Coordinates of C-alpha atoms in Angstrom, one line a residue:
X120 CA 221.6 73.4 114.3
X121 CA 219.5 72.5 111.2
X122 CA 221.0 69.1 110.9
X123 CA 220.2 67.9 114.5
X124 CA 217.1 68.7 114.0
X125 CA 217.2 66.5 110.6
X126 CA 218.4 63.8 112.3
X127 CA 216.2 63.8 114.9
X128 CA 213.2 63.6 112.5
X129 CA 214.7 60.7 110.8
X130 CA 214.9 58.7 114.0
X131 CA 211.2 59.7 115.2
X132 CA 209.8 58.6 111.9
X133 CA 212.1 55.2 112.0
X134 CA 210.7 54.8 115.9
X135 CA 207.6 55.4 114.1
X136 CA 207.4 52.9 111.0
X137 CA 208.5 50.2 114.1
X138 CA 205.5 50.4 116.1
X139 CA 203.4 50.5 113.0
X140 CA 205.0 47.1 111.8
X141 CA 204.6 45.8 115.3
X142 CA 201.0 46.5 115.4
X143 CA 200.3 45.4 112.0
X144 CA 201.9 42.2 113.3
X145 CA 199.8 41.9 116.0
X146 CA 196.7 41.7 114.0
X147 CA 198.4 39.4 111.4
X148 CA 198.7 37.0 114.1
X149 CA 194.9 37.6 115.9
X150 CA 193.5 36.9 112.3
X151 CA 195.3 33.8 111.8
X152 CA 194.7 32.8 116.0
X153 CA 190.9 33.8 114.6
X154 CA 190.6 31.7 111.6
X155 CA 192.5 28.9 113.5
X156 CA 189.7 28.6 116.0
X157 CA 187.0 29.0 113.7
X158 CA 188.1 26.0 111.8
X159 CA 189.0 24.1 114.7
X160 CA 185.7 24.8 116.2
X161 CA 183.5 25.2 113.3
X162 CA 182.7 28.6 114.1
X163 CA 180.0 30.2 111.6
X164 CA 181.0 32.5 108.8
X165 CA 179.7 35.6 108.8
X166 CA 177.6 35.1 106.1
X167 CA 176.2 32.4 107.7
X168 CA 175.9 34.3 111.1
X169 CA 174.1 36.9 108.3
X170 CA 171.5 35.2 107.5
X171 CA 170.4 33.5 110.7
X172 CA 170.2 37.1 112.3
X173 CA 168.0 38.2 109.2
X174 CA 165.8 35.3 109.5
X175 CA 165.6 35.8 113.2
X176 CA 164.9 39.4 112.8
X177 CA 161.5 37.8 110.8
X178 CA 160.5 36.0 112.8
X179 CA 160.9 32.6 110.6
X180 CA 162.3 29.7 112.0
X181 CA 165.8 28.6 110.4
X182 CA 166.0 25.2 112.0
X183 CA 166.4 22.5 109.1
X184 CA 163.7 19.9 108.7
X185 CA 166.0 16.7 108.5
X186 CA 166.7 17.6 112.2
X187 CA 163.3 17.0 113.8
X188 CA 161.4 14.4 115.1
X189 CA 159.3 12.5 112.6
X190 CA 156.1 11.2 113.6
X191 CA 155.0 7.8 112.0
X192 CA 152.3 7.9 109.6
X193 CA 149.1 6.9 109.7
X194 CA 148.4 3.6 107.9
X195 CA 144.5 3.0 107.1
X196 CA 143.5 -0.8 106.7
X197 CA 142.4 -1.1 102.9
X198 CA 142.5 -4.8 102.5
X199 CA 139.1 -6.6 102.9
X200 CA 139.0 -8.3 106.3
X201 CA 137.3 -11.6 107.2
X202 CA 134.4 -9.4 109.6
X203 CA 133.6 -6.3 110.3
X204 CA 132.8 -4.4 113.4
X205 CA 130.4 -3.8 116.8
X206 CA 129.2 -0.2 116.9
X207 CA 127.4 0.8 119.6
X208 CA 125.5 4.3 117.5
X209 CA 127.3 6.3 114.5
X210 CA 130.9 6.2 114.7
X211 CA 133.1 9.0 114.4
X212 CA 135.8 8.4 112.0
X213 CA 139.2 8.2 113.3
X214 CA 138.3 6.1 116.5
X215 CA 138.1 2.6 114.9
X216 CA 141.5 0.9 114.9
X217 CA 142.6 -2.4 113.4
X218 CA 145.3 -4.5 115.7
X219 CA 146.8 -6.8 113.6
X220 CA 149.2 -9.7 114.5
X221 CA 150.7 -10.7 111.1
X222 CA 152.8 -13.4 113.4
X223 CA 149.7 -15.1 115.0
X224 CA 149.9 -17.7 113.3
X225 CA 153.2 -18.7 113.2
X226 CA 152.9 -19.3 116.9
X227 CA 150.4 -21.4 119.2
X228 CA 147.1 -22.7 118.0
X229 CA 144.0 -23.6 120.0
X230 CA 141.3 -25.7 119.5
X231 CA 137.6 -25.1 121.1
X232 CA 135.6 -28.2 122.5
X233 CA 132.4 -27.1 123.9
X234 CA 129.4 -29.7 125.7
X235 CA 126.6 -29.7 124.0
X236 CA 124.7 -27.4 126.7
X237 CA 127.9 -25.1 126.3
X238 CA 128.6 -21.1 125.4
X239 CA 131.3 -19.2 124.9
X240 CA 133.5 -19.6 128.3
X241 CA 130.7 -22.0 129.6
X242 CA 131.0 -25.6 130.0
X243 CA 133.5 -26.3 127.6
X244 CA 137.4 -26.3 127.0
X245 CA 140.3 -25.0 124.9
X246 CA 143.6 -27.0 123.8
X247 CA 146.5 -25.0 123.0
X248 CA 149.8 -26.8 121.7
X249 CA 152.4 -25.9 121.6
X250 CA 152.7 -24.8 125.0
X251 CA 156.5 -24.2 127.2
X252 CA 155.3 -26.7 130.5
X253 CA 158.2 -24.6 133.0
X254 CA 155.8 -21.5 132.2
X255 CA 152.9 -23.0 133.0
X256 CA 153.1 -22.9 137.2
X257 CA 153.1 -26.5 139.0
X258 CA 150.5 -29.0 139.7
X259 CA 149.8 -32.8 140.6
X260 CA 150.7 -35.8 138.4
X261 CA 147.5 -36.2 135.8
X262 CA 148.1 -39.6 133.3
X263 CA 146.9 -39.0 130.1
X264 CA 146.6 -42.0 128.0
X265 CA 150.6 -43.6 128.2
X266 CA 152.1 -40.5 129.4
X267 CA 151.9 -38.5 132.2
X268 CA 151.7 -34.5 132.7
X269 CA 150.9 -32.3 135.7
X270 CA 147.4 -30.4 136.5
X271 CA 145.2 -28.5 139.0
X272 CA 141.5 -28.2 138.7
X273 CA 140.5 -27.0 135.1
X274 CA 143.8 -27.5 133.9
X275 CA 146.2 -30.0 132.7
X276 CA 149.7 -30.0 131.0
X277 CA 151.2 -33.1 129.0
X278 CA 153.2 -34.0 126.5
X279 CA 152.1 -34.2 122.9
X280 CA 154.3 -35.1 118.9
X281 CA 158.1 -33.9 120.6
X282 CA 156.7 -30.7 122.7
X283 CA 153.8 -30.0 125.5
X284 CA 149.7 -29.3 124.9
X285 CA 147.5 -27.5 127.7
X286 CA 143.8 -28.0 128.2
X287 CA 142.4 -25.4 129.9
X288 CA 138.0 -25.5 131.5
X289 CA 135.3 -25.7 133.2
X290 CA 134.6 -29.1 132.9
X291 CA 135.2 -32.2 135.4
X292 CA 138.8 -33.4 135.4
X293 CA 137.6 -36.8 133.7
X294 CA 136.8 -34.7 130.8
X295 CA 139.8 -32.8 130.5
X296 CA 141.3 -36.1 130.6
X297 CA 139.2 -37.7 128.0
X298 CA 139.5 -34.5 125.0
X299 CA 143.4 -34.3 126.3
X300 CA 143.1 -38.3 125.0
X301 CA 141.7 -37.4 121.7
X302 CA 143.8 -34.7 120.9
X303 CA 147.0 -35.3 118.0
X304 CA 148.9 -33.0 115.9
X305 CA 148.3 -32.8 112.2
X306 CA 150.9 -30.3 110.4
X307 CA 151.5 -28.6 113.8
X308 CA 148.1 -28.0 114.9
X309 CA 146.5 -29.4 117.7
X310 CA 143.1 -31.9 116.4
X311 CA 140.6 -32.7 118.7
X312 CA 138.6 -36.4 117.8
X313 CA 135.2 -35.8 117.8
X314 CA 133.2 -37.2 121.1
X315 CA 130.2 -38.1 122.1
X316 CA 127.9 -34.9 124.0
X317 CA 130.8 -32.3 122.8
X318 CA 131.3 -30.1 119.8
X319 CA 134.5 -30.0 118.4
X320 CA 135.7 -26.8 116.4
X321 CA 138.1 -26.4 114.1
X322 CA 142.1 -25.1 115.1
X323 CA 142.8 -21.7 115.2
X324 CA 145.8 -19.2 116.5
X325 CA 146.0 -18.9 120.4
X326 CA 147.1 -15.3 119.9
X327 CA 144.2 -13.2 118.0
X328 CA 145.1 -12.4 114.7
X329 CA 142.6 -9.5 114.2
X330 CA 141.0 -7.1 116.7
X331 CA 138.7 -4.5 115.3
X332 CA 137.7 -1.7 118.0
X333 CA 135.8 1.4 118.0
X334 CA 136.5 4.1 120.9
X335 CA 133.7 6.0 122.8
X336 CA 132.9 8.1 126.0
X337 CA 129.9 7.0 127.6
X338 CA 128.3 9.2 130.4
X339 CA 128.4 6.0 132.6
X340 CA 131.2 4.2 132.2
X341 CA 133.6 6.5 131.0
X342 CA 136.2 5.6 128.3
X343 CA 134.3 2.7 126.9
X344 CA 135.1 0.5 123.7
X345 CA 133.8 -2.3 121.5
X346 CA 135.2 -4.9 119.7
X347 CA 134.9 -7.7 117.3
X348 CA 137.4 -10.5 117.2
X349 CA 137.9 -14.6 116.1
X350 CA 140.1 -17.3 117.2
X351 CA 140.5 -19.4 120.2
X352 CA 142.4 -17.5 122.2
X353 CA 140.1 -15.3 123.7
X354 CA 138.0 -18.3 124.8
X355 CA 141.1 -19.9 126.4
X356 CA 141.7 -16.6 128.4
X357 CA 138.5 -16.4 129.7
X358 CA 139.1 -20.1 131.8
X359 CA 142.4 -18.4 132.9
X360 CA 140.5 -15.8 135.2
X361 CA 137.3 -15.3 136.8
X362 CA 134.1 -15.5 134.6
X363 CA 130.3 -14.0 135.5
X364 CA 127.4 -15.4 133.0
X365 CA 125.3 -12.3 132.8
X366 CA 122.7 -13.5 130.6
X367 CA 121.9 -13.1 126.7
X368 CA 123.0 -10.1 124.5
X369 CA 120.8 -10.5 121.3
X370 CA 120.0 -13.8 122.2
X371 CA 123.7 -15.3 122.7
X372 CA 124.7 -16.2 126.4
X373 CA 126.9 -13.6 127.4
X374 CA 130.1 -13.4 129.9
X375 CA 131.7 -10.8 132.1
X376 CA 135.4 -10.6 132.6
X377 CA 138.8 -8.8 132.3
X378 CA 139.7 -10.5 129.3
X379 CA 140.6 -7.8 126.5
X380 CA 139.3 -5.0 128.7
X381 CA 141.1 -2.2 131.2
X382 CA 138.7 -2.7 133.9
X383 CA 136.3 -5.5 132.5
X384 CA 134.4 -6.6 129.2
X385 CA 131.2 -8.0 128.5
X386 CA 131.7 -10.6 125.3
X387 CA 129.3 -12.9 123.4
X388 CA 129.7 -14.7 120.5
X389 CA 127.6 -13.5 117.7
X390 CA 128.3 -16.2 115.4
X391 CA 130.7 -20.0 115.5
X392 CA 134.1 -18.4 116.1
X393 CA 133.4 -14.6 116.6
X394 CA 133.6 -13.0 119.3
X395 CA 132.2 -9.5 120.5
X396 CA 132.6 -7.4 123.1
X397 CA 131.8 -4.4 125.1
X398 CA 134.8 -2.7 127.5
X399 CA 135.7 -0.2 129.7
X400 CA 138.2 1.5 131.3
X401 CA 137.4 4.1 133.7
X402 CA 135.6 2.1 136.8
X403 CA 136.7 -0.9 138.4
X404 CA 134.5 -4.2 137.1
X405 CA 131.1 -4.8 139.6
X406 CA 127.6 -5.4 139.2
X407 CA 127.0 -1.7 138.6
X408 CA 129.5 -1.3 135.3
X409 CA 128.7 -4.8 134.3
X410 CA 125.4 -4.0 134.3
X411 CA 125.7 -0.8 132.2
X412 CA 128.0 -2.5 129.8
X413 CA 125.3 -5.2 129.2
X414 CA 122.9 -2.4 128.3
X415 CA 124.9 -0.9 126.2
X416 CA 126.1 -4.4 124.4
X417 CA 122.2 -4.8 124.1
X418 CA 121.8 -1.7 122.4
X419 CA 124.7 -2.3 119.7
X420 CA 124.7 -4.2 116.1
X421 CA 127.3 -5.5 113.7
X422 CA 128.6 -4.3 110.9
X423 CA 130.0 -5.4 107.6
X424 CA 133.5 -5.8 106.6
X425 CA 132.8 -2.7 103.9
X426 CA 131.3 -0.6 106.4
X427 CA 134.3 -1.1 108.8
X428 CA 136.6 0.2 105.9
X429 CA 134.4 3.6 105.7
X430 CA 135.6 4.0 108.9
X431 CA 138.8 4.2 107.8
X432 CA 140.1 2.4 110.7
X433 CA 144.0 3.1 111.8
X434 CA 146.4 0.1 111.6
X435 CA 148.7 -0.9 113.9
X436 CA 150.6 -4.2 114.0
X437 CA 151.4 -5.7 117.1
X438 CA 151.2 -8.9 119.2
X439 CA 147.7 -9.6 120.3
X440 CA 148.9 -11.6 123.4
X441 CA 146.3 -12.6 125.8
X442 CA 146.1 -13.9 129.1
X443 CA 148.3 -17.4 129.5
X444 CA 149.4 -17.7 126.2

């Protein structure tokens, strides 16, 4: 009976050793499905999977650096500029910014004629060359000396040395003619002869190649800004829209308009070829905000080029494109 029994042991523990191969089998092949997978799909280690659970248990946040949105730095203006600012009372540093348009004058240039009883966007003109004549809408045939070019009242188009000039004002049309007449090109820059009863100033860039401005709130008007600029441009904008002489501001006829503003600006020129001006941008242009903006422009003084650098006014390039050009 003994040997039975014997036998019947040895085949129990044989069944046995089976289904502990088999199983060891099984988890032979779930490790290698698991490591399979996690190199296929870049499943974390544990020690990796470690350490993000023990820095989230902290409270510290894991996420790398390199994988966030940078912000651009601020760049200050450092380098001396040509004029300084308009400052209506003590500026707060941080709201002066510099526009710059490094490419200004690699592009149109303008020159200013003015009559003699003329102000900034006030009996005078401004000749820009070059200028594309299909952008520049339609009009009736003008002859300007031997060749002939298209206009409307306060404006005429012609060609000029291979391209196309404008002459934009608020002069008669026989004096558009006339300083259209007297206008070459000398090393790609429009030059206006000098005439009789007009002034003639010398070329600059149609786009502005610096724009100093100084952000404030005023109680009236709201988001409100000066600014201090040169170049012909600004005066050539100004006979591309509607213009409202609103007297002096420190003794310099004055204009209001939208040029350079959100809702309107008041601008003088505070000396030959600068330009200032007063803006805002929280109530539609009227008598009212005009009115207020000329007060405040009244109430405001220049300062110099070293002062505006104590600002430390923010730089940003970018194209000062203005109305027309």
């Amino acid at each position: 009976m003994s040997e039975p029994q014997r036998g019947s042991d040895a085949a129990l523990s044989g069944s046995r050793a089976r289904r502990l191969l088999g199983f060891v089998g099984v988890l032979v092949v779930a490790w290698l499905v698991v490591l399979l997978m996690s190199r296929i799909l870049g499943t974390p280690s544990g020690e990796g999977a470690t350490a993000r659970a023990t820095s989230a248990g902290s409270g510290q946040d894991t996420t790398s650096a390199s994988s966030l949105p940078s912000l651009p730095p601020v760049v200050v203006e450092t380098a001396l500029p040509p004029f300084g600012g308009l400052v209506l009372d003590e500026p707060t540093k941080g709201y002066a910014l510099t526009a710059r348009d490094a490419a200004a004058a690699g592009g149109a240039w303008t020159v200013v004629v003015r009559r003699d009883d003329g102000s900034l966007g006030h009996h005078g003109a401004v000749v820009t060359y070059p200028v594309d004549p299909t952008k520049e809408g339609a009009g009736s045939p003008v002859q300007v000396g031997s060749v002939q070019g298209f206009g409307r009242p306060g404006f005429i188009v012609w060609p000029l040395a291979g391209q196309s000039a404008r002459i934009r004002g608020d002069l008669p049309g026989s004096d558009l003619t006339r300083i259209a007449e007297s206008t070459t090109v000398v090393d790609g820059h429009p030059k206006v002869a000098p005439l009789p009863r007009f002034t003639v100033a010398d070329p600059s860039p149609a786009r502005l190649p610096l724009v100093h401005e100084i952000r404030y709130n005023d109680g009236d008007l709201g988001f409100t800004y000066t600014g201090m600029t040169s170049g012909g441009g600004f005066e050539d904008a100004l006979y591309g829209v509607d213009v409202t002489p609103v007297g002096t501001v420190h003794g310099s006829p004055a204009v209001a308009s939208t040029v350079q503003g959100g809702n309107g600006t008041v601008a003088w020129e505070p000396a030959p070829g600068l330009v200032a001006y007063v803006g805002w941008s929280s109530s539609p242009i009227s008598a009212r905000t005009t009115s207020i903006a000329v007060r405040l422009a009244e109430g405001s003084h220049s300062i110099t080029a070293e002062q505006w650098l104590a600002l430390t006014p923010q730089l940003v390039d970018r194209p000062n494109i203005l109305g027309g050009q």
